[in-house]
Amino acid sequence: MKNSRRQFMILSAAGACTLALNGKVQAQAMVVETDPQAAALGYKADASKVDKAKYAKYAAGQHCSSCALFQGKADAAAGGCALFAGKQVSAKGWCSAYAKKA
């Protein structure tokens, strides 16, 4: 019976890791431009494709990674956004809620 305790501990650790990774994978879903909230904010995954006539606030060089709402690392390709809970936005994206980081 020496192995039963060891096996239990190994399986428990593996189960905990699986649950933790599963939650992280689900939290990494990307925002799509057709999502109702994204569409309402004029979100584009590529800031160079923003309709400048519709969004006069847009200026060249603005993108999600330089926004105060962006929660990812500065050099990350994507990261969380305070506006899109549980989803990630493209670092090169843009939306009308853009606010330059201080």
mmCIF file of N, CA and C in Angstrom:
data_model
loop_
_atom_site.group_PDB
_atom_site.id
_atom_site.type_symbol
_atom_site.label_atom_id
_atom_site.label_comp_id
_atom_site.label_asym_id
_atom_site.label_seq_id
_atom_site.Cartn_x
_atom_site.Cartn_y
_atom_site.Cartn_z
ATOM 1 N N MET A 1 0.804 -1.199 0.000
ATOM 2 C CA MET A 1 0.000 0.000 0.000
ATOM 3 C C MET A 1 0.855 1.275 0.000
ATOM 4 N N LYS A 2 2.180 1.156 -0.076
ATOM 5 C CA LYS A 2 3.032 2.336 -0.105
ATOM 6 C C LYS A 2 2.760 3.202 -1.335
ATOM 7 N N ASN A 3 2.488 2.575 -2.442
ATOM 8 C CA ASN A 3 2.287 3.316 -3.675
ATOM 9 C C ASN A 3 0.938 4.026 -3.736
ATOM 10 N N SER A 4 -0.035 3.586 -2.977
ATOM 11 C CA SER A 4 -1.357 4.195 -3.098
ATOM 12 C C SER A 4 -1.344 5.672 -2.685
ATOM 13 N N ARG A 5 -0.614 6.003 -1.644
ATOM 14 C CA ARG A 5 -0.550 7.403 -1.223
ATOM 15 C C ARG A 5 0.212 8.225 -2.264
ATOM 16 N N ARG A 6 1.298 7.692 -2.761
ATOM 17 C CA ARG A 6 2.089 8.372 -3.785
ATOM 18 C C ARG A 6 1.262 8.566 -5.057
ATOM 19 N N GLN A 7 0.559 7.542 -5.459
ATOM 20 C CA GLN A 7 -0.286 7.651 -6.648
ATOM 21 C C GLN A 7 -1.385 8.688 -6.447
ATOM 22 N N PHE A 8 -1.968 8.707 -5.260
ATOM 23 C CA PHE A 8 -3.010 9.687 -4.967
ATOM 24 C C PHE A 8 -2.459 11.103 -5.091
ATOM 25 N N MET A 9 -1.277 11.345 -4.543
ATOM 26 C CA MET A 9 -0.677 12.679 -4.592
ATOM 27 C C MET A 9 -0.351 13.096 -6.029
ATOM 28 N N ILE A 10 0.168 12.170 -6.808
ATOM 29 C CA ILE A 10 0.506 12.467 -8.200
ATOM 30 C C ILE A 10 -0.753 12.765 -9.000
ATOM 31 N N LEU A 11 -1.768 11.946 -8.840
ATOM 32 C CA LEU A 11 -3.018 12.163 -9.569
ATOM 33 C C LEU A 11 -3.715 13.449 -9.115
ATOM 34 N N SER A 12 -3.626 13.773 -7.845
ATOM 35 C CA SER A 12 -4.216 15.020 -7.344
ATOM 36 C C SER A 12 -3.517 16.234 -7.949
ATOM 37 N N ALA A 13 -2.196 16.189 -7.998
ATOM 38 C CA ALA A 13 -1.434 17.290 -8.582
ATOM 39 C C ALA A 13 -1.735 17.428 -10.072
ATOM 40 N N ALA A 14 -1.814 16.307 -10.761
ATOM 41 C CA ALA A 14 -2.132 16.335 -12.195
ATOM 42 C C ALA A 14 -3.531 16.892 -12.428
ATOM 43 N N GLY A 15 -4.471 16.504 -11.603
ATOM 44 C CA GLY A 15 -5.843 17.009 -11.726
ATOM 45 C C GLY A 15 -5.914 18.505 -11.472
ATOM 46 N N ALA A 16 -5.192 18.984 -10.473
ATOM 47 C CA ALA A 16 -5.176 20.414 -10.168
ATOM 48 C C ALA A 16 -4.561 21.204 -11.317
ATOM 49 N N CYS A 17 -3.493 20.684 -11.897
ATOM 50 C CA CYS A 17 -2.856 21.356 -13.038
ATOM 51 C C CYS A 17 -3.792 21.394 -14.241
ATOM 52 N N THR A 18 -4.495 20.314 -14.484
ATOM 53 C CA THR A 18 -5.439 20.252 -15.590
ATOM 54 C C THR A 18 -6.538 21.291 -15.428
ATOM 55 N N LEU A 19 -7.082 21.397 -14.224
ATOM 56 C CA LEU A 19 -8.126 22.387 -13.974
ATOM 57 C C LEU A 19 -7.596 23.811 -14.146
ATOM 58 N N ALA A 20 -6.401 24.059 -13.661
ATOM 59 C CA ALA A 20 -5.811 25.394 -13.772
ATOM 60 C C ALA A 20 -5.548 25.760 -15.231
ATOM 61 N N LEU A 21 -4.999 24.835 -15.991
ATOM 62 C CA LEU A 21 -4.719 25.092 -17.404
ATOM 63 C C LEU A 21 -5.998 25.240 -18.204
ATOM 64 N N ASN A 22 -7.022 24.472 -17.873
ATOM 65 C CA ASN A 22 -8.293 24.568 -18.574
ATOM 66 C C ASN A 22 -8.883 25.962 -18.406
ATOM 67 N N GLY A 23 -8.844 26.503 -17.215
ATOM 68 C CA GLY A 23 -9.347 27.849 -16.967
ATOM 69 C C GLY A 23 -8.551 28.892 -17.722
ATOM 70 N N LYS A 24 -7.235 28.704 -17.817
ATOM 71 C CA LYS A 24 -6.382 29.658 -18.517
ATOM 72 C C LYS A 24 -6.640 29.622 -20.016
ATOM 73 N N VAL A 25 -6.835 28.441 -20.581
ATOM 74 C CA VAL A 25 -7.109 28.314 -22.003
ATOM 75 C C VAL A 25 -8.428 28.979 -22.350
ATOM 76 N N GLN A 26 -9.448 28.791 -21.526
ATOM 77 C CA GLN A 26 -10.737 29.404 -21.792
ATOM 78 C C GLN A 26 -10.651 30.915 -21.708
ATOM 79 N N ALA A 27 -9.823 31.451 -20.837
ATOM 80 C CA ALA A 27 -9.690 32.888 -20.660
ATOM 81 C C ALA A 27 -8.933 33.530 -21.812
ATOM 82 N N GLN A 28 -8.317 32.733 -22.664
ATOM 83 C CA GLN A 28 -7.502 33.272 -23.737
ATOM 84 C C GLN A 28 -8.232 33.374 -25.072
ATOM 85 N N ALA A 29 -9.540 33.263 -25.072
ATOM 86 C CA ALA A 29 -10.285 33.402 -26.315
ATOM 87 C C ALA A 29 -10.094 34.816 -26.851
ATOM 88 N N MET A 30 -9.920 34.932 -28.144
ATOM 89 C CA MET A 30 -9.722 36.233 -28.765
ATOM 90 C C MET A 30 -11.064 36.898 -29.063
ATOM 91 N N VAL A 31 -11.087 38.201 -28.937
ATOM 92 C CA VAL A 31 -12.264 38.979 -29.310
ATOM 93 C C VAL A 31 -12.339 38.996 -30.827
ATOM 94 N N VAL A 32 -13.521 38.756 -31.363
ATOM 95 C CA VAL A 32 -13.715 38.847 -32.806
ATOM 96 C C VAL A 32 -14.419 40.159 -33.125
ATOM 97 N N GLU A 33 -14.135 40.709 -34.265
ATOM 98 C CA GLU A 33 -14.677 42.010 -34.651
ATOM 99 C C GLU A 33 -16.200 42.007 -34.757
ATOM 100 N N THR A 34 -16.783 40.836 -34.969
ATOM 101 C CA THR A 34 -18.237 40.744 -35.104
ATOM 102 C C THR A 34 -18.956 40.589 -33.770
ATOM 103 N N ASP A 35 -18.206 40.449 -32.672
ATOM 104 C CA ASP A 35 -18.803 40.385 -31.346
ATOM 105 C C ASP A 35 -19.576 41.692 -31.135
ATOM 106 N N PRO A 36 -20.812 41.615 -30.603
ATOM 107 C CA PRO A 36 -21.619 42.832 -30.456
ATOM 108 C C PRO A 36 -20.915 43.977 -29.717
ATOM 109 N N GLN A 37 -20.233 43.674 -28.629
ATOM 110 C CA GLN A 37 -19.535 44.720 -27.883
ATOM 111 C C GLN A 37 -18.370 45.278 -28.698
ATOM 112 N N ALA A 38 -17.639 44.398 -29.376
ATOM 113 C CA ALA A 38 -16.516 44.835 -30.192
ATOM 114 C C ALA A 38 -17.002 45.714 -31.347
ATOM 115 N N ALA A 39 -18.092 45.311 -31.976
ATOM 116 C CA ALA A 39 -18.644 46.094 -33.083
ATOM 117 C C ALA A 39 -19.111 47.469 -32.599
ATOM 118 N N ALA A 40 -19.714 47.510 -31.420
ATOM 119 C CA ALA A 40 -20.195 48.783 -30.873
ATOM 120 C C ALA A 40 -19.041 49.741 -30.586
ATOM 121 N N LEU A 41 -17.882 49.190 -30.253
ATOM 122 C CA LEU A 41 -16.703 50.016 -29.950
ATOM 123 C C LEU A 41 -15.811 50.235 -31.172
ATOM 124 N N GLY A 42 -16.200 49.676 -32.303
ATOM 125 C CA GLY A 42 -15.403 49.823 -33.511
ATOM 126 C C GLY A 42 -14.086 49.079 -33.463
ATOM 127 N N TYR A 43 -14.031 47.975 -32.695
ATOM 128 C CA TYR A 43 -12.786 47.207 -32.548
ATOM 129 C C TYR A 43 -12.339 46.623 -33.882
ATOM 130 N N LYS A 44 -11.066 46.792 -34.171
ATOM 131 C CA LYS A 44 -10.417 46.169 -35.320
ATOM 132 C C LYS A 44 -9.166 45.479 -34.813
ATOM 133 N N ALA A 45 -8.953 44.242 -35.225
ATOM 134 C CA ALA A 45 -7.778 43.493 -34.803
ATOM 135 C C ALA A 45 -6.504 44.084 -35.403
ATOM 136 N N ASP A 46 -6.639 44.826 -36.489
ATOM 137 C CA ASP A 46 -5.511 45.489 -37.137
ATOM 138 C C ASP A 46 -5.848 46.975 -37.226
ATOM 139 N N ALA A 47 -5.169 47.788 -36.430
ATOM 140 C CA ALA A 47 -5.475 49.218 -36.340
ATOM 141 C C ALA A 47 -5.364 49.938 -37.679
ATOM 142 N N SER A 48 -4.575 49.414 -38.590
ATOM 143 C CA SER A 48 -4.429 50.078 -39.890
ATOM 144 C C SER A 48 -5.707 49.979 -40.726
ATOM 145 N N LYS A 49 -6.658 49.148 -40.309
ATOM 146 C CA LYS A 49 -7.907 48.968 -41.052
ATOM 147 C C LYS A 49 -9.079 49.746 -40.441
ATOM 148 N N VAL A 50 -8.783 50.634 -39.506
ATOM 149 C CA VAL A 50 -9.828 51.448 -38.873
ATOM 150 C C VAL A 50 -10.372 52.437 -39.901
ATOM 151 N N ASP A 51 -11.691 52.573 -39.938
ATOM 152 C CA ASP A 51 -12.352 53.540 -40.817
ATOM 153 C C ASP A 51 -12.137 54.935 -40.224
ATOM 154 N N LYS A 52 -11.187 55.663 -40.793
ATOM 155 C CA LYS A 52 -10.807 56.971 -40.249
ATOM 156 C C LYS A 52 -11.915 58.009 -40.412
ATOM 157 N N ALA A 53 -12.792 57.825 -41.364
ATOM 158 C CA ALA A 53 -13.913 58.750 -41.546
ATOM 159 C C ALA A 53 -14.955 58.537 -40.446
ATOM 160 N N LYS A 54 -15.155 57.296 -40.052
ATOM 161 C CA LYS A 54 -16.141 56.962 -39.015
ATOM 162 C C LYS A 54 -15.604 57.231 -37.614
ATOM 163 N N TYR A 55 -14.306 57.002 -37.430
ATOM 164 C CA TYR A 55 -13.671 57.181 -36.118
ATOM 165 C C TYR A 55 -12.596 58.256 -36.222
ATOM 166 N N ALA A 56 -13.025 59.493 -36.179
ATOM 167 C CA ALA A 56 -12.111 60.630 -36.320
ATOM 168 C C ALA A 56 -11.106 60.694 -35.169
ATOM 169 N N LYS A 57 -11.443 60.071 -34.031
ATOM 170 C CA LYS A 57 -10.551 60.055 -32.871
ATOM 171 C C LYS A 57 -9.278 59.242 -33.143
ATOM 172 N N TYR A 58 -9.355 58.307 -34.096
ATOM 173 C CA TYR A 58 -8.199 57.456 -34.389
ATOM 174 C C TYR A 58 -7.045 58.288 -34.944
ATOM 175 N N ALA A 59 -5.846 57.993 -34.471
ATOM 176 C CA ALA A 59 -4.624 58.604 -34.994
ATOM 177 C C ALA A 59 -3.605 57.503 -35.245
ATOM 178 N N ALA A 60 -2.832 57.636 -36.274
ATOM 179 C CA ALA A 60 -1.802 56.652 -36.589
ATOM 180 C C ALA A 60 -0.913 56.434 -35.369
ATOM 181 N N GLY A 61 -0.563 55.195 -35.125
ATOM 182 C CA GLY A 61 0.282 54.853 -33.985
ATOM 183 C C GLY A 61 -0.491 54.400 -32.761
ATOM 184 N N GLN A 62 -1.805 54.611 -32.763
ATOM 185 C CA GLN A 62 -2.618 54.124 -31.649
ATOM 186 C C GLN A 62 -2.906 52.640 -31.873
ATOM 187 N N HIS A 63 -2.677 51.846 -30.852
ATOM 188 C CA HIS A 63 -2.994 50.418 -30.907
ATOM 189 C C HIS A 63 -3.167 49.898 -29.488
ATOM 190 N N CYS A 64 -3.791 48.757 -29.367
ATOM 191 C CA CYS A 64 -4.155 48.218 -28.051
ATOM 192 C C CYS A 64 -2.980 48.121 -27.078
ATOM 193 N N SER A 65 -1.815 47.732 -27.554
ATOM 194 C CA SER A 65 -0.697 47.545 -26.624
ATOM 195 C C SER A 65 -0.236 48.855 -25.986
ATOM 196 N N SER A 66 -0.610 50.001 -26.558
ATOM 197 C CA SER A 66 -0.243 51.286 -25.955
ATOM 198 C C SER A 66 -1.436 51.940 -25.258
ATOM 199 N N CYS A 67 -2.507 51.169 -25.076
ATOM 200 C CA CYS A 67 -3.722 51.662 -24.431
ATOM 201 C C CYS A 67 -3.687 51.366 -22.926
ATOM 202 N N ALA A 68 -4.254 52.251 -22.135
ATOM 203 C CA ALA A 68 -4.296 52.077 -20.683
ATOM 204 C C ALA A 68 -5.159 50.890 -20.274
ATOM 205 N N LEU A 69 -6.070 50.449 -21.125
ATOM 206 C CA LEU A 69 -6.959 49.333 -20.802
ATOM 207 C C LEU A 69 -6.333 47.969 -21.112
ATOM 208 N N PHE A 70 -5.228 47.966 -21.867
ATOM 209 C CA PHE A 70 -4.555 46.723 -22.259
ATOM 210 C C PHE A 70 -3.881 46.102 -21.056
ATOM 211 N N GLN A 71 -4.112 44.809 -20.819
ATOM 212 C CA GLN A 71 -3.592 44.129 -19.634
ATOM 213 C C GLN A 71 -2.478 43.137 -19.936
ATOM 214 N N GLY A 72 -2.018 43.106 -21.155
ATOM 215 C CA GLY A 72 -0.937 42.192 -21.515
ATOM 216 C C GLY A 72 0.416 42.853 -21.375
ATOM 217 N N LYS A 73 1.455 42.091 -21.624
ATOM 218 C CA LYS A 73 2.812 42.627 -21.595
ATOM 219 C C LYS A 73 3.027 43.494 -22.829
ATOM 220 N N ALA A 74 3.915 44.449 -22.731
ATOM 221 C CA ALA A 74 4.155 45.395 -23.819
ATOM 222 C C ALA A 74 4.575 44.713 -25.117
ATOM 223 N N ASP A 75 5.321 43.614 -25.031
ATOM 224 C CA ASP A 75 5.806 42.941 -26.229
ATOM 225 C C ASP A 75 4.943 41.741 -26.636
ATOM 226 N N ALA A 76 3.795 41.543 -25.992
ATOM 227 C CA ALA A 76 2.922 40.409 -26.289
ATOM 228 C C ALA A 76 2.132 40.657 -27.579
ATOM 229 N N ALA A 77 1.799 39.582 -28.282
ATOM 230 C CA ALA A 77 0.995 39.689 -29.500
ATOM 231 C C ALA A 77 -0.469 39.939 -29.176
ATOM 232 N N ALA A 78 -0.883 39.545 -27.981
ATOM 233 C CA ALA A 78 -2.267 39.735 -27.533
ATOM 234 C C ALA A 78 -2.276 39.837 -26.018
ATOM 235 N N GLY A 79 -3.371 40.366 -25.504
ATOM 236 C CA GLY A 79 -3.485 40.492 -24.054
ATOM 237 C C GLY A 79 -4.915 40.809 -23.664
ATOM 238 N N GLY A 80 -5.173 40.757 -22.391
ATOM 239 C CA GLY A 80 -6.501 41.053 -21.891
ATOM 240 C C GLY A 80 -6.831 42.526 -22.031
ATOM 241 N N CYS A 81 -8.116 42.817 -21.974
ATOM 242 C CA CYS A 81 -8.587 44.194 -22.038
ATOM 243 C C CYS A 81 -9.675 44.354 -20.988
ATOM 244 N N ALA A 82 -9.668 45.454 -20.288
ATOM 245 C CA ALA A 82 -10.656 45.703 -19.244
ATOM 246 C C ALA A 82 -12.079 45.735 -19.808
ATOM 247 N N LEU A 83 -12.228 46.017 -21.078
ATOM 248 C CA LEU A 83 -13.555 46.092 -21.688
ATOM 249 C C LEU A 83 -14.108 44.735 -22.098
ATOM 250 N N PHE A 84 -13.240 43.782 -22.359
ATOM 251 C CA PHE A 84 -13.652 42.462 -22.845
ATOM 252 C C PHE A 84 -13.235 41.393 -21.844
ATOM 253 N N ALA A 85 -13.987 41.245 -20.790
ATOM 254 C CA ALA A 85 -13.654 40.302 -19.716
ATOM 255 C C ALA A 85 -13.523 38.878 -20.244
ATOM 256 N N GLY A 86 -12.433 38.224 -19.877
ATOM 257 C CA GLY A 86 -12.209 36.827 -20.243
ATOM 258 C C GLY A 86 -11.772 36.621 -21.676
ATOM 259 N N LYS A 87 -11.522 37.697 -22.406
ATOM 260 C CA LYS A 87 -11.073 37.578 -23.794
ATOM 261 C C LYS A 87 -9.849 38.442 -23.994
ATOM 262 N N GLN A 88 -9.114 38.124 -25.044
ATOM 263 C CA GLN A 88 -7.917 38.882 -25.366
ATOM 264 C C GLN A 88 -8.128 39.681 -26.645
ATOM 265 N N VAL A 89 -7.408 40.772 -26.750
ATOM 266 C CA VAL A 89 -7.422 41.591 -27.945
ATOM 267 C C VAL A 89 -6.040 41.547 -28.583
ATOM 268 N N SER A 90 -5.996 41.805 -29.852
ATOM 269 C CA SER A 90 -4.720 41.861 -30.553
ATOM 270 C C SER A 90 -3.954 43.099 -30.103
ATOM 271 N N ALA A 91 -2.664 42.955 -29.882
ATOM 272 C CA ALA A 91 -1.830 44.092 -29.482
ATOM 273 C C ALA A 91 -1.808 45.154 -30.578
ATOM 274 N N LYS A 92 -2.033 44.743 -31.824
ATOM 275 C CA LYS A 92 -2.036 45.671 -32.953
ATOM 276 C C LYS A 92 -3.437 46.205 -33.248
ATOM 277 N N GLY A 93 -4.400 45.854 -32.401
ATOM 278 C CA GLY A 93 -5.779 46.269 -32.617
ATOM 279 C C GLY A 93 -6.060 47.679 -32.127
ATOM 280 N N TRP A 94 -7.329 48.097 -32.261
ATOM 281 C CA TRP A 94 -7.763 49.422 -31.822
ATOM 282 C C TRP A 94 -9.267 49.409 -31.623
ATOM 283 N N CYS A 95 -9.753 50.238 -30.695
ATOM 284 C CA CYS A 95 -11.188 50.470 -30.552
ATOM 285 C C CYS A 95 -11.405 51.907 -30.129
ATOM 286 N N SER A 96 -12.636 52.371 -30.182
ATOM 287 C CA SER A 96 -12.942 53.768 -29.893
ATOM 288 C C SER A 96 -12.743 54.147 -28.429
ATOM 289 N N ALA A 97 -12.510 53.175 -27.548
ATOM 290 C CA ALA A 97 -12.270 53.460 -26.141
ATOM 291 C C ALA A 97 -10.776 53.658 -25.850
ATOM 292 N N TYR A 98 -9.969 53.747 -26.896
ATOM 293 C CA TYR A 98 -8.523 53.890 -26.726
ATOM 294 C C TYR A 98 -8.191 55.067 -25.802
ATOM 295 N N ALA A 99 -7.298 54.794 -24.859
ATOM 296 C CA ALA A 99 -6.806 55.831 -23.936
ATOM 297 C C ALA A 99 -5.302 55.591 -23.772
ATOM 298 N N LYS A 100 -4.502 56.537 -24.163
ATOM 299 C CA LYS A 100 -3.053 56.377 -24.131
ATOM 300 C C LYS A 100 -2.555 56.106 -22.714
ATOM 301 N N LYS A 101 -1.621 55.139 -22.603
ATOM 302 C CA LYS A 101 -1.003 54.845 -21.307
ATOM 303 C C LYS A 101 -0.234 56.057 -20.819
ATOM 304 N N ALA A 102 -0.286 56.236 -19.531
ATOM 305 C CA ALA A 102 0.439 57.378 -18.939
ATOM 306 C C ALA A 102 1.920 57.097 -18.862
#
